[in-house]
CSV table of C-alpha atoms in Angstrom, one decimal:
chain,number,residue,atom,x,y,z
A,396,UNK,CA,57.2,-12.4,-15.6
A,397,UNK,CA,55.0,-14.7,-13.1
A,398,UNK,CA,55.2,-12.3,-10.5
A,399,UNK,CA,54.3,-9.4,-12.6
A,400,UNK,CA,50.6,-11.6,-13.7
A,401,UNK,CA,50.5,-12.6,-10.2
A,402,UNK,CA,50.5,-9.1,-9.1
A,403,UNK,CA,48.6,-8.0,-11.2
A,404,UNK,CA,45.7,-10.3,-10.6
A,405,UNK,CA,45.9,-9.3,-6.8
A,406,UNK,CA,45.6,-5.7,-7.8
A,407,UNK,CA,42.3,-6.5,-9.9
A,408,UNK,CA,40.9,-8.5,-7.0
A,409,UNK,CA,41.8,-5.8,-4.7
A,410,UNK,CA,40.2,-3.1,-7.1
A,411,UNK,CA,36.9,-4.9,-7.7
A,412,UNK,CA,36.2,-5.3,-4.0
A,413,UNK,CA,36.8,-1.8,-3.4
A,414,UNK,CA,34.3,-1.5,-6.3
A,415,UNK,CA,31.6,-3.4,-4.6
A,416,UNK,CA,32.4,-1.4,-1.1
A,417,UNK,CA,31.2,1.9,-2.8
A,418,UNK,CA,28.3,0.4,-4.6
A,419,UNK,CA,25.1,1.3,-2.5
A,420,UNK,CA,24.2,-2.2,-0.8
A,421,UNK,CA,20.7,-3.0,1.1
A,422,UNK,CA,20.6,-4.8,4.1
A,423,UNK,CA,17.7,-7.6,4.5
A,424,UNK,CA,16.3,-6.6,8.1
A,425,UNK,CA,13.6,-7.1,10.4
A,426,UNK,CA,10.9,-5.1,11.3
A,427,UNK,CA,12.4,-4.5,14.9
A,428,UNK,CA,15.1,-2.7,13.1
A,429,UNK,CA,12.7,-0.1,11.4
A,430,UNK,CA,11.0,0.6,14.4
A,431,UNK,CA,14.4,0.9,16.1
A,432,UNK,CA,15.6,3.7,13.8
A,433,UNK,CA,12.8,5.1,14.3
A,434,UNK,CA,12.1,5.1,17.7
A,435,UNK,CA,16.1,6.2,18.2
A,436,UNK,CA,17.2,8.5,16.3
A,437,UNK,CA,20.9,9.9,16.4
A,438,UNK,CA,21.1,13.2,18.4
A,439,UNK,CA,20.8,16.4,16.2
A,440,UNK,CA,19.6,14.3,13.0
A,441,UNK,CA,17.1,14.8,10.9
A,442,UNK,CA,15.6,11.4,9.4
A,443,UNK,CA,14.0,11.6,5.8
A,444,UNK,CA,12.7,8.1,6.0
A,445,UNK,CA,11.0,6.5,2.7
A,446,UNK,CA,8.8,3.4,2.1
A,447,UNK,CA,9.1,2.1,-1.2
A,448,UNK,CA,9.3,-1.2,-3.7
A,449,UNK,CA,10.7,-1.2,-7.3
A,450,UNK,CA,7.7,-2.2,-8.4
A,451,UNK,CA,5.5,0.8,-7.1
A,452,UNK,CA,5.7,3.7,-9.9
A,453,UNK,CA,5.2,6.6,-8.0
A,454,UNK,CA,7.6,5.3,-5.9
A,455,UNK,CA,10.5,5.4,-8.8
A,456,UNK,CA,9.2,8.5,-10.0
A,457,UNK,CA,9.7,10.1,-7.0
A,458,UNK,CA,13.2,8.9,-6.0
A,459,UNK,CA,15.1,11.4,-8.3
A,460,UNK,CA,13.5,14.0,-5.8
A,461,UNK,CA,15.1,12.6,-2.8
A,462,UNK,CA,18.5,11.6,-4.6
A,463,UNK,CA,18.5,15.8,-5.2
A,464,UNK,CA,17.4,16.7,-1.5
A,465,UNK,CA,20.0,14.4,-0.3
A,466,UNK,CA,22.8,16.3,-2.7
A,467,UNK,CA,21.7,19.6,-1.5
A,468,UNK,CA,21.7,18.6,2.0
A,469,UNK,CA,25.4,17.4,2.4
A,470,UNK,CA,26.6,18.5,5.9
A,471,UNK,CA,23.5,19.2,7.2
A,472,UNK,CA,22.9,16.7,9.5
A,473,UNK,CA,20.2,15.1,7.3
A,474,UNK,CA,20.4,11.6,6.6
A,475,UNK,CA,17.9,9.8,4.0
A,476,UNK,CA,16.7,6.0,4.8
A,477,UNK,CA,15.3,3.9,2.0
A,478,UNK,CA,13.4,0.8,3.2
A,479,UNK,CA,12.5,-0.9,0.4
A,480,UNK,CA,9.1,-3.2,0.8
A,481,UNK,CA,10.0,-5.4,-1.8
A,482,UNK,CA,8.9,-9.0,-1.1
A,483,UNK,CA,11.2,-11.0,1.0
A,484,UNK,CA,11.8,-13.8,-2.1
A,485,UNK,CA,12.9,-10.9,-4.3
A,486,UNK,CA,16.4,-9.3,-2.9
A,487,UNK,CA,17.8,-8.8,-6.5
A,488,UNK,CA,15.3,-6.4,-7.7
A,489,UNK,CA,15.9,-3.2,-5.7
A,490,UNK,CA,19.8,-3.5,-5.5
A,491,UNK,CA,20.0,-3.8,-9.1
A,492,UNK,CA,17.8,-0.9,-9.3
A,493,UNK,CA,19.3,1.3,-6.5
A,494,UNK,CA,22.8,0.2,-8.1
A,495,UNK,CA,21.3,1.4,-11.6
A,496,UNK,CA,20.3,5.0,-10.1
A,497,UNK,CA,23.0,5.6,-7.7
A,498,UNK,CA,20.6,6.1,-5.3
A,499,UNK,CA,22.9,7.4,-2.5
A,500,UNK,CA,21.5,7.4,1.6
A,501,UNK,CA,21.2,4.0,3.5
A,502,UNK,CA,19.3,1.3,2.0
A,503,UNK,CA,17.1,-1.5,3.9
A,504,UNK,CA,14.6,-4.1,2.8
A,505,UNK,CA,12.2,-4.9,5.0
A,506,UNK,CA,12.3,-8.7,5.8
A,507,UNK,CA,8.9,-9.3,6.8
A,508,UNK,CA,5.5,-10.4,5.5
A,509,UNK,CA,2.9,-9.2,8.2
A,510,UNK,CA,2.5,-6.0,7.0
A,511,UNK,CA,-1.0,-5.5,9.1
A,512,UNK,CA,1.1,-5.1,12.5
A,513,UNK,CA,3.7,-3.8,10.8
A,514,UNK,CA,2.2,-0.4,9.4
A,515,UNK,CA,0.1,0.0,12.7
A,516,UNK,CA,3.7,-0.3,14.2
A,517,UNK,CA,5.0,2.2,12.2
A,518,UNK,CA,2.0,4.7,12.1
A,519,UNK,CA,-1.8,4.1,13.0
A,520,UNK,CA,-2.5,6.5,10.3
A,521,UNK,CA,-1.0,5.1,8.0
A,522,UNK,CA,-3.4,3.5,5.2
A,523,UNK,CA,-0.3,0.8,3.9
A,524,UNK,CA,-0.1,2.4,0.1
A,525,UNK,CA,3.4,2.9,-0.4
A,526,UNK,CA,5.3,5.4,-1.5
A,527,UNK,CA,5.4,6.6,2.5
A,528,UNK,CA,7.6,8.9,4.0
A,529,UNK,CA,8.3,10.1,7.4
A,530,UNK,CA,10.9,13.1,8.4
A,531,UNK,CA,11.9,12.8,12.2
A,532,UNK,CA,14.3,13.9,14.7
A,533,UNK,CA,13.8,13.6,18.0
A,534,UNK,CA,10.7,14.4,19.5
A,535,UNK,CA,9.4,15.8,16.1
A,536,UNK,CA,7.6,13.7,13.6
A,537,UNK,CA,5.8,14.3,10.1
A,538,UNK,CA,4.3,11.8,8.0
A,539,UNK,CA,3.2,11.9,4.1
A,540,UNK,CA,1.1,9.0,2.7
A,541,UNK,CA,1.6,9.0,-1.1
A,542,UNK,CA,3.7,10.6,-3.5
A,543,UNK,CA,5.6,14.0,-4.1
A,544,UNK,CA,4.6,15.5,-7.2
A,545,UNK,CA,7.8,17.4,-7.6
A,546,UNK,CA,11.0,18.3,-6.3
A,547,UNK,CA,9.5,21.0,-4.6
A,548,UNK,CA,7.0,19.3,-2.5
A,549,UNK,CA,9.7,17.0,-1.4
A,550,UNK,CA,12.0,20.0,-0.1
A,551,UNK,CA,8.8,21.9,1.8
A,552,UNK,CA,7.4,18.9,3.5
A,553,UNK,CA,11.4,18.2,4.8
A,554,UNK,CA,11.8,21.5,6.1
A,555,UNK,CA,8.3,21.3,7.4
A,556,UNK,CA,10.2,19.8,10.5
A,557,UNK,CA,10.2,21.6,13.5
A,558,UNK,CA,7.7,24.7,11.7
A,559,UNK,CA,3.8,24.3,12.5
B,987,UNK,CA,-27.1,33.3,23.4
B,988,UNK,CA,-28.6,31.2,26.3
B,989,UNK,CA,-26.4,28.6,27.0
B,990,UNK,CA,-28.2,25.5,26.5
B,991,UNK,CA,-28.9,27.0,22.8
B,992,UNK,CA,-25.1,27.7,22.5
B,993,UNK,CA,-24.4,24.0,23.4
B,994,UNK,CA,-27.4,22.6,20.9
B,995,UNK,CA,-25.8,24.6,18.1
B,996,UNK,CA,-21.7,23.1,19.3
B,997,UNK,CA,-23.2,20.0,19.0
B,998,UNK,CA,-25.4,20.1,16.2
B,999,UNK,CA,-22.4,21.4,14.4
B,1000,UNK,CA,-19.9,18.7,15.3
B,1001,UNK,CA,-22.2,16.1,14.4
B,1002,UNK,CA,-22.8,17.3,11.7
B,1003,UNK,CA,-19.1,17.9,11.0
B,1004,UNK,CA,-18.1,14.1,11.8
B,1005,UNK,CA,-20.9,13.0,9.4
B,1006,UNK,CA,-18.9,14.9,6.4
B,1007,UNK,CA,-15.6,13.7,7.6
B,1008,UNK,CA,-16.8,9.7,7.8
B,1009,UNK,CA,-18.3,10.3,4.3
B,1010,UNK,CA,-15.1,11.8,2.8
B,1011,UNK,CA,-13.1,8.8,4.3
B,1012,UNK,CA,-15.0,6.1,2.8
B,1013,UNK,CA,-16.7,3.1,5.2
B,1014,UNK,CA,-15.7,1.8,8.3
B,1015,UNK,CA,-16.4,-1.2,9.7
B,1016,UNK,CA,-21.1,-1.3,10.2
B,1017,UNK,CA,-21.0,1.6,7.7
B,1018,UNK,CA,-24.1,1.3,5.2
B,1019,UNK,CA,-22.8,0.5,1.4
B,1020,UNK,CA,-24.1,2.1,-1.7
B,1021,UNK,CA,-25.1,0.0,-4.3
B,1022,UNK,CA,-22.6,0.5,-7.3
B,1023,UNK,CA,-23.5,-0.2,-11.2
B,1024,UNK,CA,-19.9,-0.9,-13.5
B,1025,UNK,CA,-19.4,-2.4,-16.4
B,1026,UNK,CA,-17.9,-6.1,-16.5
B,1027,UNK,CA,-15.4,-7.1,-18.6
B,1028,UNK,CA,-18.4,-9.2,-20.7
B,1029,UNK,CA,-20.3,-5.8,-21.2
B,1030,UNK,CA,-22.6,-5.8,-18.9
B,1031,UNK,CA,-23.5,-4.0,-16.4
B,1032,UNK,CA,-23.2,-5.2,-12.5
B,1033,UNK,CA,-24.8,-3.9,-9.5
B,1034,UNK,CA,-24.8,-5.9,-5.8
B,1035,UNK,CA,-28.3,-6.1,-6.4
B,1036,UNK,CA,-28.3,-8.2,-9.6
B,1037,UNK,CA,-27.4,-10.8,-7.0
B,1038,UNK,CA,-30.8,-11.9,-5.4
B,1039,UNK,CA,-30.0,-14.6,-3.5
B,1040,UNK,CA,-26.6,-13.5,-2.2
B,1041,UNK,CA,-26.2,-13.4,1.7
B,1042,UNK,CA,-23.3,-11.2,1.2
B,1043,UNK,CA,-20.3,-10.0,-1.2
B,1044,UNK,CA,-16.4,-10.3,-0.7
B,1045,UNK,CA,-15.7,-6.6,-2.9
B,1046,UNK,CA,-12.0,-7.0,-4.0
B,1047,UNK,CA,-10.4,-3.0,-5.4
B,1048,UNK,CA,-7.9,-4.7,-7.6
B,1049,UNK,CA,-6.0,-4.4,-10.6
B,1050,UNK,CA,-3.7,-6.0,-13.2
B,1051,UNK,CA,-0.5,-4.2,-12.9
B,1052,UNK,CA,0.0,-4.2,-9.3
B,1053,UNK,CA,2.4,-6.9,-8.6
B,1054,UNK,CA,0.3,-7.2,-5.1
B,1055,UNK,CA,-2.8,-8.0,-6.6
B,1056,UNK,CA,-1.2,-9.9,-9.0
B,1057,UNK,CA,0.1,-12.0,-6.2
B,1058,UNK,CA,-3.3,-12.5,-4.5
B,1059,UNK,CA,-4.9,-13.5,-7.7
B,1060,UNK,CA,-5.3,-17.5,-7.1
B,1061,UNK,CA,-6.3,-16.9,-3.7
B,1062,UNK,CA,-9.3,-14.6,-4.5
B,1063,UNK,CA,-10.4,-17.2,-7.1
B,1064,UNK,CA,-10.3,-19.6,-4.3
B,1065,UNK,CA,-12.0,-17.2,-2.1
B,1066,UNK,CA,-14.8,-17.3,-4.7
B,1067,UNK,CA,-15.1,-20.7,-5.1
B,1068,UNK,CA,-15.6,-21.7,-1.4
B,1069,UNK,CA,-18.0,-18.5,-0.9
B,1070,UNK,CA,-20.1,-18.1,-3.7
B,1071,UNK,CA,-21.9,-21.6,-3.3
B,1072,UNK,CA,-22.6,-20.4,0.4
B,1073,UNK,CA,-23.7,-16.8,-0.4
B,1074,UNK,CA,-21.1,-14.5,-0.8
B,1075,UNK,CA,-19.4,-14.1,-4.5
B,1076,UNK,CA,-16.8,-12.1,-4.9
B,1077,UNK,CA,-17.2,-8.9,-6.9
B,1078,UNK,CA,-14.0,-7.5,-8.4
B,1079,UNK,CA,-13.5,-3.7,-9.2
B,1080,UNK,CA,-10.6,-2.1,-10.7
B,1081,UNK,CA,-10.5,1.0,-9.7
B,1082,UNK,CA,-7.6,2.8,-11.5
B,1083,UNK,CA,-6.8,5.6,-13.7
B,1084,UNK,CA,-6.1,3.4,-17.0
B,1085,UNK,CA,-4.6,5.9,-19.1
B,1086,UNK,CA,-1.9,6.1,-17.3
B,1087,UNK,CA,-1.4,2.3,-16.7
B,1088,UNK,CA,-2.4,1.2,-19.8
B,1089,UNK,CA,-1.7,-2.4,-18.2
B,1090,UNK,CA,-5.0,-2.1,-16.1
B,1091,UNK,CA,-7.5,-0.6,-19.4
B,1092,UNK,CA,-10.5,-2.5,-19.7
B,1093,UNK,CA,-9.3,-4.5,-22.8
B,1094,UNK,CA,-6.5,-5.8,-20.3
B,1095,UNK,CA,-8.7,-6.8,-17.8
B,1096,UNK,CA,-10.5,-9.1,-20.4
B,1097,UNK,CA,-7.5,-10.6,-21.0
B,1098,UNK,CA,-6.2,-11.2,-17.8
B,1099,UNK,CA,-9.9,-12.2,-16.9
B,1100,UNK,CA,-9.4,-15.0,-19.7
B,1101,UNK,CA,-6.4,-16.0,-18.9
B,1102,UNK,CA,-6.5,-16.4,-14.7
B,1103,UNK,CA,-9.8,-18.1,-15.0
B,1104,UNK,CA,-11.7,-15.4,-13.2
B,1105,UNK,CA,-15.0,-17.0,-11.3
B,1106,UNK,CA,-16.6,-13.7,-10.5
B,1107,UNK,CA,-17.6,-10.3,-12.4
B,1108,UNK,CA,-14.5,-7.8,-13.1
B,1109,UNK,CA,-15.8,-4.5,-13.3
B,1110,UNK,CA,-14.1,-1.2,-14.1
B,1111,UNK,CA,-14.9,1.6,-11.9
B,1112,UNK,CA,-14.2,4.3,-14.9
B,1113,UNK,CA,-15.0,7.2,-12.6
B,1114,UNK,CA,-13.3,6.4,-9.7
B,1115,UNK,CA,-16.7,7.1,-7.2
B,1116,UNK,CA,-17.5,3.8,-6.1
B,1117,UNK,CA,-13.7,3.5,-4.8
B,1118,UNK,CA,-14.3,7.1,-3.6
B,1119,UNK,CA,-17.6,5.7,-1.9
B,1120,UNK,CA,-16.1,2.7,-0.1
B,1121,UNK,CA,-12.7,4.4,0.7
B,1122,UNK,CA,-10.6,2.8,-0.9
B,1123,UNK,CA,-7.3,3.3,-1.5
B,1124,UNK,CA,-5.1,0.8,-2.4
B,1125,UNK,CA,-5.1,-2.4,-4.4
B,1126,UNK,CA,-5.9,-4.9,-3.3
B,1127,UNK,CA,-8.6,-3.9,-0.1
B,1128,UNK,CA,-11.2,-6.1,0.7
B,1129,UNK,CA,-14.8,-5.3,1.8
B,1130,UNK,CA,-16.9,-8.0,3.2
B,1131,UNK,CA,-20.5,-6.9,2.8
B,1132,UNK,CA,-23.5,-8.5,4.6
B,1133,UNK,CA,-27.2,-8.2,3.3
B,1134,UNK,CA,-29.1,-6.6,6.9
B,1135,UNK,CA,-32.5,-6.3,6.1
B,1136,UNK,CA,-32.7,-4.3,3.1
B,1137,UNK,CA,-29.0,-2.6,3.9
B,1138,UNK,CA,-25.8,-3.5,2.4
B,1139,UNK,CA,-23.9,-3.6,5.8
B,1140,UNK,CA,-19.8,-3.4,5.7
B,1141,UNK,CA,-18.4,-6.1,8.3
B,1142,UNK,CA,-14.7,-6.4,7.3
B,1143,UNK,CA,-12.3,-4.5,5.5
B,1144,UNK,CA,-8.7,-4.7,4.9
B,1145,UNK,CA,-6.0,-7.4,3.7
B,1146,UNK,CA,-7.1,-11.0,2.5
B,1147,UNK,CA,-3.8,-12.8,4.9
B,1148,UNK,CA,-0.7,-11.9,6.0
B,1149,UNK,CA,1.9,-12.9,4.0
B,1150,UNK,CA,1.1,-11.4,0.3
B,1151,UNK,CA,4.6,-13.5,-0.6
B,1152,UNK,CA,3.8,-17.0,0.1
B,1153,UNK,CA,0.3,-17.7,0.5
B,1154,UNK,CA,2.0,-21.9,1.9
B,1155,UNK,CA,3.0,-19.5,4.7
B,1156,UNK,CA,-0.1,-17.9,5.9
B,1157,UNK,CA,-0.7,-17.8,9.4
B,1158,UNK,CA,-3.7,-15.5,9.7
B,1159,UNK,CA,-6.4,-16.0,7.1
B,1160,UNK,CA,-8.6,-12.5,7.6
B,1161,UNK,CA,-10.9,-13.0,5.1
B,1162,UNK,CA,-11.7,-16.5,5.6
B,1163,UNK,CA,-12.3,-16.0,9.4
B,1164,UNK,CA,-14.5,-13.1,9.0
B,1165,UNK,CA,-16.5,-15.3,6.4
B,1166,UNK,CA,-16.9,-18.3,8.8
B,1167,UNK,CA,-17.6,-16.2,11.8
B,1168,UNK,CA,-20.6,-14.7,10.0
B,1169,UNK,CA,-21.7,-17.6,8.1
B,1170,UNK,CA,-22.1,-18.5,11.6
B,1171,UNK,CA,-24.2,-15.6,12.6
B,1172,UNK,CA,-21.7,-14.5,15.1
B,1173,UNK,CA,-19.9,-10.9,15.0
B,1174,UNK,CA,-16.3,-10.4,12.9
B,1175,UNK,CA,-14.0,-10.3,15.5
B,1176,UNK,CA,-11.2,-8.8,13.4
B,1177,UNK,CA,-12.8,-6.0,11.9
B,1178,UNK,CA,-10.4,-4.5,9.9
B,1179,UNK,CA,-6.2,-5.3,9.1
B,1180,UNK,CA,-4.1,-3.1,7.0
B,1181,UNK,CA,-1.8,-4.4,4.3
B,1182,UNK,CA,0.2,-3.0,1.9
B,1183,UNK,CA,-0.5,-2.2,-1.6
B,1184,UNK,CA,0.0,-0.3,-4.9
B,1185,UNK,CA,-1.6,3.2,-3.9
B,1186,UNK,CA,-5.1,3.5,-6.1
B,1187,UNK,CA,-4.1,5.3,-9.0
B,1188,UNK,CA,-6.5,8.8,-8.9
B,1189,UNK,CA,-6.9,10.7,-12.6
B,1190,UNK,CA,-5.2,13.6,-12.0
């Protein structure tokens, strides 16, 4: 009888870690490491990278638009970036919320508080209101400073890629 | 054409082409400010000009709702008490579209007024043009202004530090060095600094 509870607990520890390895996670990085994505992107990938914080509005209003972009554009080489600009003190807030949406795509928060160089860094023309987002591959770059209205908006500025 | 004539009119044209594109984009850095006249949270109408014997003004776009602004909060009441007694008060403008935060109406701003122990006017820009004016478009974004002559003159504009999280962890102090450089009588030397911010929310 032991060794059937004993088992059985091992199973339940072995099933909730498997649990947490599917649960969408953020990793707390520098800025170096955004402007290395950036800078290096994989061969034949197309980057759909987005600035936000969970406690920007537009921000959450227009992440259902990327979670479906994402979904429609399995297997096509696109690969959507989330870097979250919520303040280093604070890393509970957007994995509870990203865990709460099932917001798919790889998840970083920024771990940095000098913003000024930072945005330069990132884009010169960039004004620092979040939500931001940039689609990229290499050698082609577009930038949008606010948010998507709709779903739609989302999908043309994507495919804008590439298309002047 | 002769070609001088064609060059007068190229030029003419682009000039006055980059005159409408500085005035869509708000002030830079030496621009010329308007004079604005909103409504404080006492009633009352505020204009820079009610201020006769400012040298200057610190103009803060901010907001209740942003948790940004929210965070700056103690350190613009600071920035008003060490500046105000040398010349430049602070003048705080919210510029958002308060029907759809409800969190930044005017009635709110009284409150918030009330309760943070605001030093300086708090004035609601209802129709979003003197944020159109200056350019802004975030909150918060500063605008340190200098009386020239008769001219409002823009010398900074941009973040108040560099780290919005923990103001015991400030290295660079933007607004505070542009303040004692011209209380001085010597030239900004940073200009302008970007931060980020909660986007200025436009009426649709």
């Amino acid at each position: 009888m032991t060794r059937f509870y004993v088992l059985l607990g091992l199973s339940l520890c072995f099933l909730s870690t498997i649990r947490a390895q599917t649960d969408p996670e953020i990793k707390f990085v520098p800025a170096d490491s955004i402007y290395n994505i950036i800078n290096h992107p994989p061969d034949s990938t197309i980057l759909v990278i987005n600035f936000w914080a969970t406690w920007c509005r537009p921000c959450i209003e227009e992440l259902p638009y990327f979670k479906q972009a994402d979904s429609v554009l399995k297997g096509e080489n696109y690969l959507f970036i989330y870097v979250s600009l919520d303040a280093p003190s604070d890393k509970k807030a957007p994995v509870k919320f990203i865990k709460q949406k099932k917001q798919g795509g790889r998840h970083y928060q920024l771990n940095e508080t000098d913003l000024d160089q930072f945005i330069n860094k990132i884009d010169p023309n960039w004004g620092g209101s979040i939500p931001y987002t940039i689609v990229l591959s290499k050698g082609d770059r577009k930038n949008h400073e606010g948010a998507f209205e709709n779903y739609r908006q989302l999908w043309q500025f994507i495919r804008s890629l590439g298309k002047d | 054409m002769k070609k001088s004539i064609q060059y007068l009119l190229i030029l003419t044209v682009a000039t006055i082409a980059t005159a409408f594109t500085f005035s869509i984009n708000g002030y830079e850095p030496g621009s010329e400010a308007a004079d604005f006249k909103l409504k404080n949270i006492n009633g009352s109408m505020v204009s820079m000009a009610d201020f006769k014997d400012a040298k200057g003004y610190i103009i803060v776009f901010t907001c209740n709702h942003c948790p940004y602004a929210m965070k700056y909060e103690d350190r613009i009441i600071a920035l008003d008490k060490k500046y105000k007694s040398q010349g430049y008060p602070v003048i705080a403008i919210n510029p958002n579209d308060t029907v759809n935060y409800p969190d930044d109406a005017f009635g709110e701003m009284v409150k918030r007024s009330k309760e943070k122990g605001f030093t300086f006017p708090y004035l609601i820009d209802e129709t979003q043009q003197t944020a159109k004016n200056f350019g802004a478009i975030k909150t918060p974004h500063v605008y340190i202004i200098k009386k020239e002559s008769d001219k409002l003159i823009v010398k900074y504009i941009g973040a108040i530090d560099d780290n919005y999280d923990d103001a015991s962890k400030v290295t660079k102090k933007y607004v505070e060095s542009a303040m004692e450089e011209l209380l001085k009588g010597a030239e900004v030397s940073v200009k302008s600094t970007k931060a980020i911010g909660c986007g200025i929310k436009w009426v649709k």
